[in-house]
mmCIF file with all atom_site columns, C-alpha atoms in Angstrom:
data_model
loop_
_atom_site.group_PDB
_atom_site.id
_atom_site.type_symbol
_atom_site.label_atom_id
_atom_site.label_alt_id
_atom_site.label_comp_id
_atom_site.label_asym_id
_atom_site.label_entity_id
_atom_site.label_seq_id
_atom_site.pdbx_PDB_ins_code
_atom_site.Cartn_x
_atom_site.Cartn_y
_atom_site.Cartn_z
_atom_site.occupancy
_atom_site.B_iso_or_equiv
_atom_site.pdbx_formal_charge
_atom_site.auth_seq_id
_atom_site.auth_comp_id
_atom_site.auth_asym_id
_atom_site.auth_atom_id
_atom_site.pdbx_PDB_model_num
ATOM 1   C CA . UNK T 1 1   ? 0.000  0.000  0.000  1.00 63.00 ? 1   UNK T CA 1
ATOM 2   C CA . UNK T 1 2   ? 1.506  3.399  -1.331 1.00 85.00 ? 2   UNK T CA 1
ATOM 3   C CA . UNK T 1 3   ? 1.517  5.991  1.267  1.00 87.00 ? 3   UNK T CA 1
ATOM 4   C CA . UNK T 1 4   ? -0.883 9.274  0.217  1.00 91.00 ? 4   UNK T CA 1
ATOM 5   C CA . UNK T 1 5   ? 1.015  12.292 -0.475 1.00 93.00 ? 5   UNK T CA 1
ATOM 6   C CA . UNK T 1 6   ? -1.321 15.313 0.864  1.00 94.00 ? 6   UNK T CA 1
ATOM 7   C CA . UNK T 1 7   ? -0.709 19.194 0.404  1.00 94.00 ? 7   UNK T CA 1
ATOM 8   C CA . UNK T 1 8   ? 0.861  21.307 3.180  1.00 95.00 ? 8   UNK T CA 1
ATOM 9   C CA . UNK T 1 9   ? -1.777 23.599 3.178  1.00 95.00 ? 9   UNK T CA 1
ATOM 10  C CA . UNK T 1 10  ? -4.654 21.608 3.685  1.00 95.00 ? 10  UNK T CA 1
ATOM 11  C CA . UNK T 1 11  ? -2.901 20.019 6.910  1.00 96.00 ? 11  UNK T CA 1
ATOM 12  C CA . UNK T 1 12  ? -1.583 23.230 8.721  1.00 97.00 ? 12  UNK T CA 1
ATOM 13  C CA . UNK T 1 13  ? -2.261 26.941 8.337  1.00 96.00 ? 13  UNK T CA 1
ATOM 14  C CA . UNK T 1 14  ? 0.822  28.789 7.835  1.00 96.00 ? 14  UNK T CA 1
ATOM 15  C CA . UNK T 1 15  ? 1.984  32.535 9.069  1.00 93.00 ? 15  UNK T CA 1
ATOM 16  C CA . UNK T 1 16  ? 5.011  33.894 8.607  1.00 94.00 ? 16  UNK T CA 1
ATOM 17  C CA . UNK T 1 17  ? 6.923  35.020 12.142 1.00 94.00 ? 17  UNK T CA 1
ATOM 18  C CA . UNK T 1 18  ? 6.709  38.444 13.179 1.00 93.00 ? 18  UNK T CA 1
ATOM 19  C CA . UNK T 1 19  ? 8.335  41.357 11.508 1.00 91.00 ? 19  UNK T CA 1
ATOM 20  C CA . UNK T 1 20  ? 10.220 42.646 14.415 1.00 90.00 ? 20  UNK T CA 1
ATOM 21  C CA . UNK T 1 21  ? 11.270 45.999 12.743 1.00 89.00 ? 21  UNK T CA 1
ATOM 22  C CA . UNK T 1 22  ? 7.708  46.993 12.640 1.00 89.00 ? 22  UNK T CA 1
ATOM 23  C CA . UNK T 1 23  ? 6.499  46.410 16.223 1.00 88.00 ? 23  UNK T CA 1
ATOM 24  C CA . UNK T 1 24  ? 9.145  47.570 18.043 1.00 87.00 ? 24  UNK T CA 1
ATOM 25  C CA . UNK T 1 25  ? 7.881  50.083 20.791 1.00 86.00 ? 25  UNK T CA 1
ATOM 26  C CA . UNK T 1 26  ? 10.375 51.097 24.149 1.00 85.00 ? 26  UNK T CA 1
ATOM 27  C CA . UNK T 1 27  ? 7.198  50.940 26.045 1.00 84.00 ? 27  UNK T CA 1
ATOM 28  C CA . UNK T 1 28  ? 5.530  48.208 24.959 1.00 84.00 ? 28  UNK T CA 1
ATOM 29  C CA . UNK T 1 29  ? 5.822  44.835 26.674 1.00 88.00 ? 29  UNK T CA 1
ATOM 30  C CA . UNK T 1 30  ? 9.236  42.274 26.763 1.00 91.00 ? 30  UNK T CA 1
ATOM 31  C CA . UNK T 1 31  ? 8.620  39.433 24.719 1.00 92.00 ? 31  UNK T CA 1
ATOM 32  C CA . UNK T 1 32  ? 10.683 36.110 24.420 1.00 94.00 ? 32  UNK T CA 1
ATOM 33  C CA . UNK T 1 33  ? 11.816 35.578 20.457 1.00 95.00 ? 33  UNK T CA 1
ATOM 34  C CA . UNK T 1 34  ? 12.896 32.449 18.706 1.00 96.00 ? 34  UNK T CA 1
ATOM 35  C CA . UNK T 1 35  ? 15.631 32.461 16.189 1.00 94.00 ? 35  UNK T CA 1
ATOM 36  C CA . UNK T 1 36  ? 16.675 29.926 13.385 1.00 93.00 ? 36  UNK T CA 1
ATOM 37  C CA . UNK T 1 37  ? 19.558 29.218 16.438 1.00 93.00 ? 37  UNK T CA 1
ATOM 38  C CA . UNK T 1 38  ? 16.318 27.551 19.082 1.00 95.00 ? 38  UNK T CA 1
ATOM 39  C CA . UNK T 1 39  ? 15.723 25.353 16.012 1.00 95.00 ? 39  UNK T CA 1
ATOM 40  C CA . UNK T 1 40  ? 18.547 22.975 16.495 1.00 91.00 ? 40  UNK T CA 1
ATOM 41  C CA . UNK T 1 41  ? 17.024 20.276 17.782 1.00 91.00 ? 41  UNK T CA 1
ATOM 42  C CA . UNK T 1 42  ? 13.689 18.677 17.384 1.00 92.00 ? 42  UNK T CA 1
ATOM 43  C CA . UNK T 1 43  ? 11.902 20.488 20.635 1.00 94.00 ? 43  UNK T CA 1
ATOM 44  C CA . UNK T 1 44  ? 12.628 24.219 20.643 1.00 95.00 ? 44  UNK T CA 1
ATOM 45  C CA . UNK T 1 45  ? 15.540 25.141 22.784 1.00 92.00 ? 45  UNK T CA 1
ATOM 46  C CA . UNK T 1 46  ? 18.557 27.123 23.803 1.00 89.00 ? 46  UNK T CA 1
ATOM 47  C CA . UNK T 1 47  ? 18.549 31.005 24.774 1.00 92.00 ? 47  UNK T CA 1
ATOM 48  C CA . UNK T 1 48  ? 15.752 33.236 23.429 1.00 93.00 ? 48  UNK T CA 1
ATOM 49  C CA . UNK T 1 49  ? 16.478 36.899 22.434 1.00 93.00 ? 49  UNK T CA 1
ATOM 50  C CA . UNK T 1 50  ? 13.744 39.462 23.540 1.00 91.00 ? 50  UNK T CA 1
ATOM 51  C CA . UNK T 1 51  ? 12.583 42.585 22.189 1.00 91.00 ? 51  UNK T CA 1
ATOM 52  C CA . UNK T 1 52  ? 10.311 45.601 23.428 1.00 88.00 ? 52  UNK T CA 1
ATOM 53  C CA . UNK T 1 53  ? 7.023  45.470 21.058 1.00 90.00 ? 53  UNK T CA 1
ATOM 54  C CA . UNK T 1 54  ? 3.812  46.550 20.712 1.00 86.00 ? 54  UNK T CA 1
ATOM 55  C CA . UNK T 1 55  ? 2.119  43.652 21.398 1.00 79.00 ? 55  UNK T CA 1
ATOM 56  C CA . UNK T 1 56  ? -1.491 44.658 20.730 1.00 79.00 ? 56  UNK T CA 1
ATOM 57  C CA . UNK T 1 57  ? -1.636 43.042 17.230 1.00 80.00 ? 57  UNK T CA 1
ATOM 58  C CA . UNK T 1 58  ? 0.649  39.626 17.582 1.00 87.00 ? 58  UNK T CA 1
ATOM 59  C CA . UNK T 1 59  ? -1.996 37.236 18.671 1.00 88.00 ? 59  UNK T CA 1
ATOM 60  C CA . UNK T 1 60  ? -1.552 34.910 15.799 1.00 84.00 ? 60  UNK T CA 1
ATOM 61  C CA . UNK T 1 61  ? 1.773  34.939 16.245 1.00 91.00 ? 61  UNK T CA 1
ATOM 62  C CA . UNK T 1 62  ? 2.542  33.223 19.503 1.00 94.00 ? 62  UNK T CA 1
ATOM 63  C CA . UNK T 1 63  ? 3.501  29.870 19.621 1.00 96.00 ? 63  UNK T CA 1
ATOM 64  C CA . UNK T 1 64  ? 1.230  27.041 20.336 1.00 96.00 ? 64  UNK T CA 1
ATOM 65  C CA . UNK T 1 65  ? 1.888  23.721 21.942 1.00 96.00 ? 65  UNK T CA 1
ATOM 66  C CA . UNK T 1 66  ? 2.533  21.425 19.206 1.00 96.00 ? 66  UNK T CA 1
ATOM 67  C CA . UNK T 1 67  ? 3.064  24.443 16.189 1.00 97.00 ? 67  UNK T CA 1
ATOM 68  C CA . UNK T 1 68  ? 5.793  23.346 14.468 1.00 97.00 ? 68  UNK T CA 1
ATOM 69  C CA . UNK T 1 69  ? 8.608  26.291 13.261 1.00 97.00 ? 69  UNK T CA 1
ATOM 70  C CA . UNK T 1 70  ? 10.792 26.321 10.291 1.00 96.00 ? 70  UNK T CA 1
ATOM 71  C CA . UNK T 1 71  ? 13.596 28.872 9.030  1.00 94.00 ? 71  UNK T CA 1
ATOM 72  C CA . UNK T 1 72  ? 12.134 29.944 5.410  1.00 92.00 ? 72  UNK T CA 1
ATOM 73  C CA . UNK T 1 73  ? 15.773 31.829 4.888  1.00 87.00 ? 73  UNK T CA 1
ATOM 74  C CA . UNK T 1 74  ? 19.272 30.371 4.320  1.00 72.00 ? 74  UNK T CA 1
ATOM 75  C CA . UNK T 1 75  ? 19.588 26.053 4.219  1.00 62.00 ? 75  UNK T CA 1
ATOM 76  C CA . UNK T 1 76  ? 19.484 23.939 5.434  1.00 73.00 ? 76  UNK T CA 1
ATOM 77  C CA . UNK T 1 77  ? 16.002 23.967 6.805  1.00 85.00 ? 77  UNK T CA 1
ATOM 78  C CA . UNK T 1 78  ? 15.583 24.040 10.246 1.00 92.00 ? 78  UNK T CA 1
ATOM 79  C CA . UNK T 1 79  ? 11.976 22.732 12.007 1.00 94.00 ? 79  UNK T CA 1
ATOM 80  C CA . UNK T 1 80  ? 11.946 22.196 15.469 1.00 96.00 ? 80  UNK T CA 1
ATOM 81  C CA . UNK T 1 81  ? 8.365  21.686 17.637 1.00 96.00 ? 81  UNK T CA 1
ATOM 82  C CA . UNK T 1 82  ? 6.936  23.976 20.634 1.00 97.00 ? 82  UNK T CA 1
ATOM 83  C CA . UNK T 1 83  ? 6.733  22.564 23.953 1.00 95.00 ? 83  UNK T CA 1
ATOM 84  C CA . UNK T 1 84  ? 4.851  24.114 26.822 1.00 95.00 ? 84  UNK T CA 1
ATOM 85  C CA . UNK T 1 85  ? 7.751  26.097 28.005 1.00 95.00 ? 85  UNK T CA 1
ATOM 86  C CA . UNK T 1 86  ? 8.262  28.763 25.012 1.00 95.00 ? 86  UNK T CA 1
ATOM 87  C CA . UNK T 1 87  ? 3.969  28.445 24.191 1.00 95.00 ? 87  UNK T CA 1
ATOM 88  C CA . UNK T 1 88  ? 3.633  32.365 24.085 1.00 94.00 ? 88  UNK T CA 1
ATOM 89  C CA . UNK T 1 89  ? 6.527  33.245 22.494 1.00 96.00 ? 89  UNK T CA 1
ATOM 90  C CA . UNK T 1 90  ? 6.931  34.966 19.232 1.00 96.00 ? 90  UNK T CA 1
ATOM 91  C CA . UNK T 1 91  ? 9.033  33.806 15.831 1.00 96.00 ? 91  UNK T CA 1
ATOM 92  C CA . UNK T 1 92  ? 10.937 35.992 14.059 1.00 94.00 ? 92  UNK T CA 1
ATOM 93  C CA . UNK T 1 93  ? 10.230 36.998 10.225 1.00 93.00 ? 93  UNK T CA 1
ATOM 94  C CA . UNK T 1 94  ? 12.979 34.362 9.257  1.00 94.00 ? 94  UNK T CA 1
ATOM 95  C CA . UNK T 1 95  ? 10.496 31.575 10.599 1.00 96.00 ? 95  UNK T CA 1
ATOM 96  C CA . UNK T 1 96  ? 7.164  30.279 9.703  1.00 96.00 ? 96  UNK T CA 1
ATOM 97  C CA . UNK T 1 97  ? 4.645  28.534 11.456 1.00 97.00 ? 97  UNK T CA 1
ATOM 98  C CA . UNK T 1 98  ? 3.116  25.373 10.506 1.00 97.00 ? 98  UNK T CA 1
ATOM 99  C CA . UNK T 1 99  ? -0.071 25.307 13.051 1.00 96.00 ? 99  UNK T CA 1
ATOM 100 C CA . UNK T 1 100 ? -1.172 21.277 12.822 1.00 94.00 ? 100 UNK T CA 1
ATOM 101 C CA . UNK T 1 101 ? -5.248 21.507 12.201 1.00 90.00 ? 101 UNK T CA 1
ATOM 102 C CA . UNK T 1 102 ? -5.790 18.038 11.314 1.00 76.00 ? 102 UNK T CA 1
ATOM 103 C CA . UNK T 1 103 ? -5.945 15.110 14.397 1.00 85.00 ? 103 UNK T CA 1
ATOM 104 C CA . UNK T 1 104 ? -3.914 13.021 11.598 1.00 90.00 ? 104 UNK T CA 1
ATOM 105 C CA . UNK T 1 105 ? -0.627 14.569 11.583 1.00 94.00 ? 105 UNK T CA 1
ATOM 106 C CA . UNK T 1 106 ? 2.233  14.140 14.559 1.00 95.00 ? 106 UNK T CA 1
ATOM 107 C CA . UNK T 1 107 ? 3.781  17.184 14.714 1.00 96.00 ? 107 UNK T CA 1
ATOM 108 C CA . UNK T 1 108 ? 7.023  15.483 15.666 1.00 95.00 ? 108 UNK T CA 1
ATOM 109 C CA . UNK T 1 109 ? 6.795  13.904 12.570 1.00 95.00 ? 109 UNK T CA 1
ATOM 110 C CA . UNK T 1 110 ? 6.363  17.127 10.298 1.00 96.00 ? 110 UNK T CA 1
ATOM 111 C CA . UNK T 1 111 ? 9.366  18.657 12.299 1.00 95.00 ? 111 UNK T CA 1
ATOM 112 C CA . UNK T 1 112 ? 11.329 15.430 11.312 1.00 94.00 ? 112 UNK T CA 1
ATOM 113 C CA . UNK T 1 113 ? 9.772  15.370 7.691  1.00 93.00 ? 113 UNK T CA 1
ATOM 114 C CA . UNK T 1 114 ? 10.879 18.977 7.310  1.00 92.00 ? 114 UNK T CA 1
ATOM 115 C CA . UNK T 1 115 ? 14.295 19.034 8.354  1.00 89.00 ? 115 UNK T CA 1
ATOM 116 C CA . UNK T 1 116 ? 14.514 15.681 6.331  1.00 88.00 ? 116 UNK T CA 1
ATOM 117 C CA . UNK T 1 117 ? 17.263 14.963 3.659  1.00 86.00 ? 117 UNK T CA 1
ATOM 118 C CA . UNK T 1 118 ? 14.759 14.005 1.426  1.00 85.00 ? 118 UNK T CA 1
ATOM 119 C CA . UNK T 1 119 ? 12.557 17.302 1.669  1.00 87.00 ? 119 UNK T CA 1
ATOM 120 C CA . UNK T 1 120 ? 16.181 19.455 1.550  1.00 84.00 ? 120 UNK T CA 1
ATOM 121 C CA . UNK T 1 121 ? 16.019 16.893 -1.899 1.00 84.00 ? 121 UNK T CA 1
ATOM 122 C CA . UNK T 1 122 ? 12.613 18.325 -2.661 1.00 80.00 ? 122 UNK T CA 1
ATOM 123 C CA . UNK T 1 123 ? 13.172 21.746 -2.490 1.00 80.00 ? 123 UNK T CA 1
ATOM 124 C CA . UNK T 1 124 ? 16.469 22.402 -4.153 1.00 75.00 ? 124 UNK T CA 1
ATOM 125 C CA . UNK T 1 125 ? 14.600 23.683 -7.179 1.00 71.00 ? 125 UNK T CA 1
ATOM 126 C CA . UNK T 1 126 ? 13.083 26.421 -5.430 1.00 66.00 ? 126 UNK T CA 1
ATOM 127 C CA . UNK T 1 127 ? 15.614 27.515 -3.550 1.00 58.00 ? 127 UNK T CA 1
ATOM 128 C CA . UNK T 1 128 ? 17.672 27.870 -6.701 1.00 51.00 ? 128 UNK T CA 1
ATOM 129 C CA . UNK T 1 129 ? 14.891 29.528 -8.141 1.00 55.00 ? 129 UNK T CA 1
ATOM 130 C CA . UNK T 1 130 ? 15.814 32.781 -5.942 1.00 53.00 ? 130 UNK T CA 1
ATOM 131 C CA . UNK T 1 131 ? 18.758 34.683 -5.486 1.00 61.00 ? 131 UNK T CA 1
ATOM 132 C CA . UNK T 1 132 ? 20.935 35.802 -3.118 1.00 64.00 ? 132 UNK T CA 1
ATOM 133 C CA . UNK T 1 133 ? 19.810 34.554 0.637  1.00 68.00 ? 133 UNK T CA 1
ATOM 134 C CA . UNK T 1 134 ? 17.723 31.429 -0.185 1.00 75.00 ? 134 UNK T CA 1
ATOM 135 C CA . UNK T 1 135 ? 14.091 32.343 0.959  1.00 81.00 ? 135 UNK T CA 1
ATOM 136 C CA . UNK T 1 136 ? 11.199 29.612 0.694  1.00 86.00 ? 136 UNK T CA 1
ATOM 137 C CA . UNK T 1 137 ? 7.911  31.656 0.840  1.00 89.00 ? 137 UNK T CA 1
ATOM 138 C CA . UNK T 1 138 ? 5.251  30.683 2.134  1.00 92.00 ? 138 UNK T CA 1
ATOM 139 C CA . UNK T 1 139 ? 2.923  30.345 -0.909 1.00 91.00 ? 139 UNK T CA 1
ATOM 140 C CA . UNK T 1 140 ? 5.615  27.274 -1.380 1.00 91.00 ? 140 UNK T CA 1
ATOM 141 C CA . UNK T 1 141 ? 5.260  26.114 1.376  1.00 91.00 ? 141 UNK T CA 1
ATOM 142 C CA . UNK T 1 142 ? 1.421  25.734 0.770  1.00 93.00 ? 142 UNK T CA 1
ATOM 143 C CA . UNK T 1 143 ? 1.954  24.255 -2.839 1.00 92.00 ? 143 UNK T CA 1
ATOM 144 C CA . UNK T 1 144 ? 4.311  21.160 -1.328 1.00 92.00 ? 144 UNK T CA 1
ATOM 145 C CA . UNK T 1 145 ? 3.140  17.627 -0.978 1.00 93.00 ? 145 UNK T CA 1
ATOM 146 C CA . UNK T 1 146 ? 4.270  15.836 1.686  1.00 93.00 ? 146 UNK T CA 1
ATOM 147 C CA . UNK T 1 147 ? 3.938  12.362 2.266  1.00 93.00 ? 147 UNK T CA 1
ATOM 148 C CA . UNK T 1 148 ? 1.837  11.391 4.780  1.00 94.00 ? 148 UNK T CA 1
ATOM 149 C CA . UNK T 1 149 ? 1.662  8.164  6.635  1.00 94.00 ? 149 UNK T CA 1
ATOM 150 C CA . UNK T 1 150 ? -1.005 6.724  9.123  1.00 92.00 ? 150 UNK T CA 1
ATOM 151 C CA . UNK T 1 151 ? -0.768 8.037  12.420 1.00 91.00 ? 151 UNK T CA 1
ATOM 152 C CA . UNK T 1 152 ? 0.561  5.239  13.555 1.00 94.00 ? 152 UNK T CA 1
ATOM 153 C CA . UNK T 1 153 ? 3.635  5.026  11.530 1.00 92.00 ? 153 UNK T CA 1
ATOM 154 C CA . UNK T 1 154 ? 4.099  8.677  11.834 1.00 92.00 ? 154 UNK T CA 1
ATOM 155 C CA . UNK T 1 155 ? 4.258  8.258  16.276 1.00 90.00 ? 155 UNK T CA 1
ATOM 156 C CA . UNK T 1 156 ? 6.890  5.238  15.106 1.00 92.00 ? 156 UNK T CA 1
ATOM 157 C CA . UNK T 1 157 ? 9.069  7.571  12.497 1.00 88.00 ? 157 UNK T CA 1
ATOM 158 C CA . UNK T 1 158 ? 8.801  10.244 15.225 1.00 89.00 ? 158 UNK T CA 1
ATOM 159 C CA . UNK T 1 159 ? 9.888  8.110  17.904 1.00 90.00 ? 159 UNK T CA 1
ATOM 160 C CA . UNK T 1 160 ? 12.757 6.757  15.999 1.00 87.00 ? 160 UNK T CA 1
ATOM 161 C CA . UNK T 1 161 ? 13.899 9.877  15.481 1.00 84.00 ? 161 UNK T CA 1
ATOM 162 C CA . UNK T 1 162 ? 13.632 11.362 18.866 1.00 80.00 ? 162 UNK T CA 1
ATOM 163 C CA . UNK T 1 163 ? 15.610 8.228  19.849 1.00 84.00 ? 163 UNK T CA 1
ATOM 164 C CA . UNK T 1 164 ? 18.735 8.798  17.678 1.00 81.00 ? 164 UNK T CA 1
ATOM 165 C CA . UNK T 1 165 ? 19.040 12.595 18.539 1.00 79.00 ? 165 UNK T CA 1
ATOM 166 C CA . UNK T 1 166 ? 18.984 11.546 22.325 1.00 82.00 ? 166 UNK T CA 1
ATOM 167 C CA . UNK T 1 167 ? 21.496 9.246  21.360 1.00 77.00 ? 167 UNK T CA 1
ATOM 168 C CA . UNK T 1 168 ? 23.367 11.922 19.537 1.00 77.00 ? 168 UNK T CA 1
ATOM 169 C CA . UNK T 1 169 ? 22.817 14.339 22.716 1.00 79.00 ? 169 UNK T CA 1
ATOM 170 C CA . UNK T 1 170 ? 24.804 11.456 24.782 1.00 84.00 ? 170 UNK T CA 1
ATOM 171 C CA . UNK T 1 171 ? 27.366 10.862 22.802 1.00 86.00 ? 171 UNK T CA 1
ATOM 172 C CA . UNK T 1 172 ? 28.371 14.739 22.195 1.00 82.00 ? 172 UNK T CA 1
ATOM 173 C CA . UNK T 1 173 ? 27.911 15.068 26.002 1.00 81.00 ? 173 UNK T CA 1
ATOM 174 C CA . UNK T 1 174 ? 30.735 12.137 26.527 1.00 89.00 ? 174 UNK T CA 1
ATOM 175 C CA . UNK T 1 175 ? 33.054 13.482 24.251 1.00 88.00 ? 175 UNK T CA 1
ATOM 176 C CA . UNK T 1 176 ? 32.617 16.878 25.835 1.00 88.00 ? 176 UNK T CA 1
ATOM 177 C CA . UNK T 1 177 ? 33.225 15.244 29.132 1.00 90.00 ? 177 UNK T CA 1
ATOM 178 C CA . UNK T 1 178 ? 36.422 13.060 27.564 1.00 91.00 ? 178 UNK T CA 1
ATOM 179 C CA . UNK T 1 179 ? 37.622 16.450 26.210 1.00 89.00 ? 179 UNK T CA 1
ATOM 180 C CA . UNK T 1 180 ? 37.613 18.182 29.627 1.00 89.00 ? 180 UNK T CA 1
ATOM 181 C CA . UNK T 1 181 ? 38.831 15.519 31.181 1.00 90.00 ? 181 UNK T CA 1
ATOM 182 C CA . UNK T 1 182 ? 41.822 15.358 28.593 1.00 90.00 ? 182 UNK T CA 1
ATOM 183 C CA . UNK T 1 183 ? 42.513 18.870 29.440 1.00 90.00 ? 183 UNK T CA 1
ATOM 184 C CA . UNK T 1 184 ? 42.744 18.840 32.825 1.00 88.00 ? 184 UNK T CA 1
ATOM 185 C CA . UNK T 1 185 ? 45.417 16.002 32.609 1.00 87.00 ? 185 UNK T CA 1
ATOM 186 C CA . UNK T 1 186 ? 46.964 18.004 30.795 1.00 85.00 ? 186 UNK T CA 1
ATOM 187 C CA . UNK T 1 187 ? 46.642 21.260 32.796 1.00 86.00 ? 187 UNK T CA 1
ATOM 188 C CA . UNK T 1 188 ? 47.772 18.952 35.918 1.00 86.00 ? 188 UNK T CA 1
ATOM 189 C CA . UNK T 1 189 ? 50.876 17.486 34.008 1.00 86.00 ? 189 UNK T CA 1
ATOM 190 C CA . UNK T 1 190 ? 52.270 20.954 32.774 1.00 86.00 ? 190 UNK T CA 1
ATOM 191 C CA . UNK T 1 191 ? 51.587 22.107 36.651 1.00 85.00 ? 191 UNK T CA 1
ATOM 192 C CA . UNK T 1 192 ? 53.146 19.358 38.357 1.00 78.00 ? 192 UNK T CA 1
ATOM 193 C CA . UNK T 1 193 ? 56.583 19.950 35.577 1.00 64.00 ? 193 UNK T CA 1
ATOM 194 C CA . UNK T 1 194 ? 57.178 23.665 36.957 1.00 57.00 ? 194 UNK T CA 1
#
């Protein structure tokens, strides 16, 4: 059985992230930013930036649980999901969101689809379409097919890959600790030869 390939756009509405230029106000209220830089792994993390804005107007902006956020500038493409902890917070114009509106889709999955060799594959042709910085817009992003698997076998592609970046995670963390530990021998043999 061949797995249906389904339009973007009729899975998740898509906005662009907030212009920041245009709501910037010294009175108006602090509010967290994410950056291409938070989309490094599959879950939305690392510092945020902040910015004074007007926030009167950037309701459908903020973040959802679940929304999933991609970098629509530069390659490779980044897509990382929004957990409870940065629900509120507001992507930059260099992001859009993809806000799940069909019980069908895993959101961890179209964060892993996303950032996926295969899509990178996929879109080549429009990024070379532009020049300069590549930019995806958005009306491309609506126009792409995507394939998309029973929910079931979306949770198991999701969980698979949630398993080898925790295994990744690990294994940088032990060769960060190897690393230190290398360099303190060495700090201690240079400072016991004086």
């Amino acid at each position: 059985m061949s797995t249906p390939i389904v339009r973007l756009e009729d899975l998740v509405h898509i906005y662009q992230g907030v212009t920041l230029k245009r709501y910037e106000n010294e009175l108006g209220s602090q509010e967290q930013i994410i950056n291409s830089r938070n989309l490094e792994q599959i879950y939305i993390s690392g510092e945020l930036s902040s910015s004074q804005l007007d926030s009167f107007n950037l309701f459908k902006y903020r973040l959802q649980t679940d929304d999933v956020v991609i970098t629509i500038r530069g390659t490779p493409l980044k897509a990382s999901v929004v957990k409870d902890e940065v629900k509120g917070c507001l992507p930059n114009q260099n992001l859009a969101i993809l806000r799940v509106k069909e019980k069908n889709l895993n959101s961890v999955y179209l964060a892993v689809l996303m950032r996926s060799k295969w899509l990178e594959k996929e879109l080549s042709t429009l990024y070379s379409q532009s020049i300069g910085t590549q930019l995806l817009k958005i009306s491309q992003l609506r126009e792409l097919e995507i394939p998309l698997p029973s929910l079931d076998r979306q949770n198991q592609l999701a969980q698979l890959f949630l398993a080898a970046e925790q295994y990744t995670q690990i294994t940088l963390d032990a060769l960060e600790a190897r690393n230190n530990l290398t360099q303190l021998i060495f700090s201690q043999i240079l400072e016991g030869e004086q």
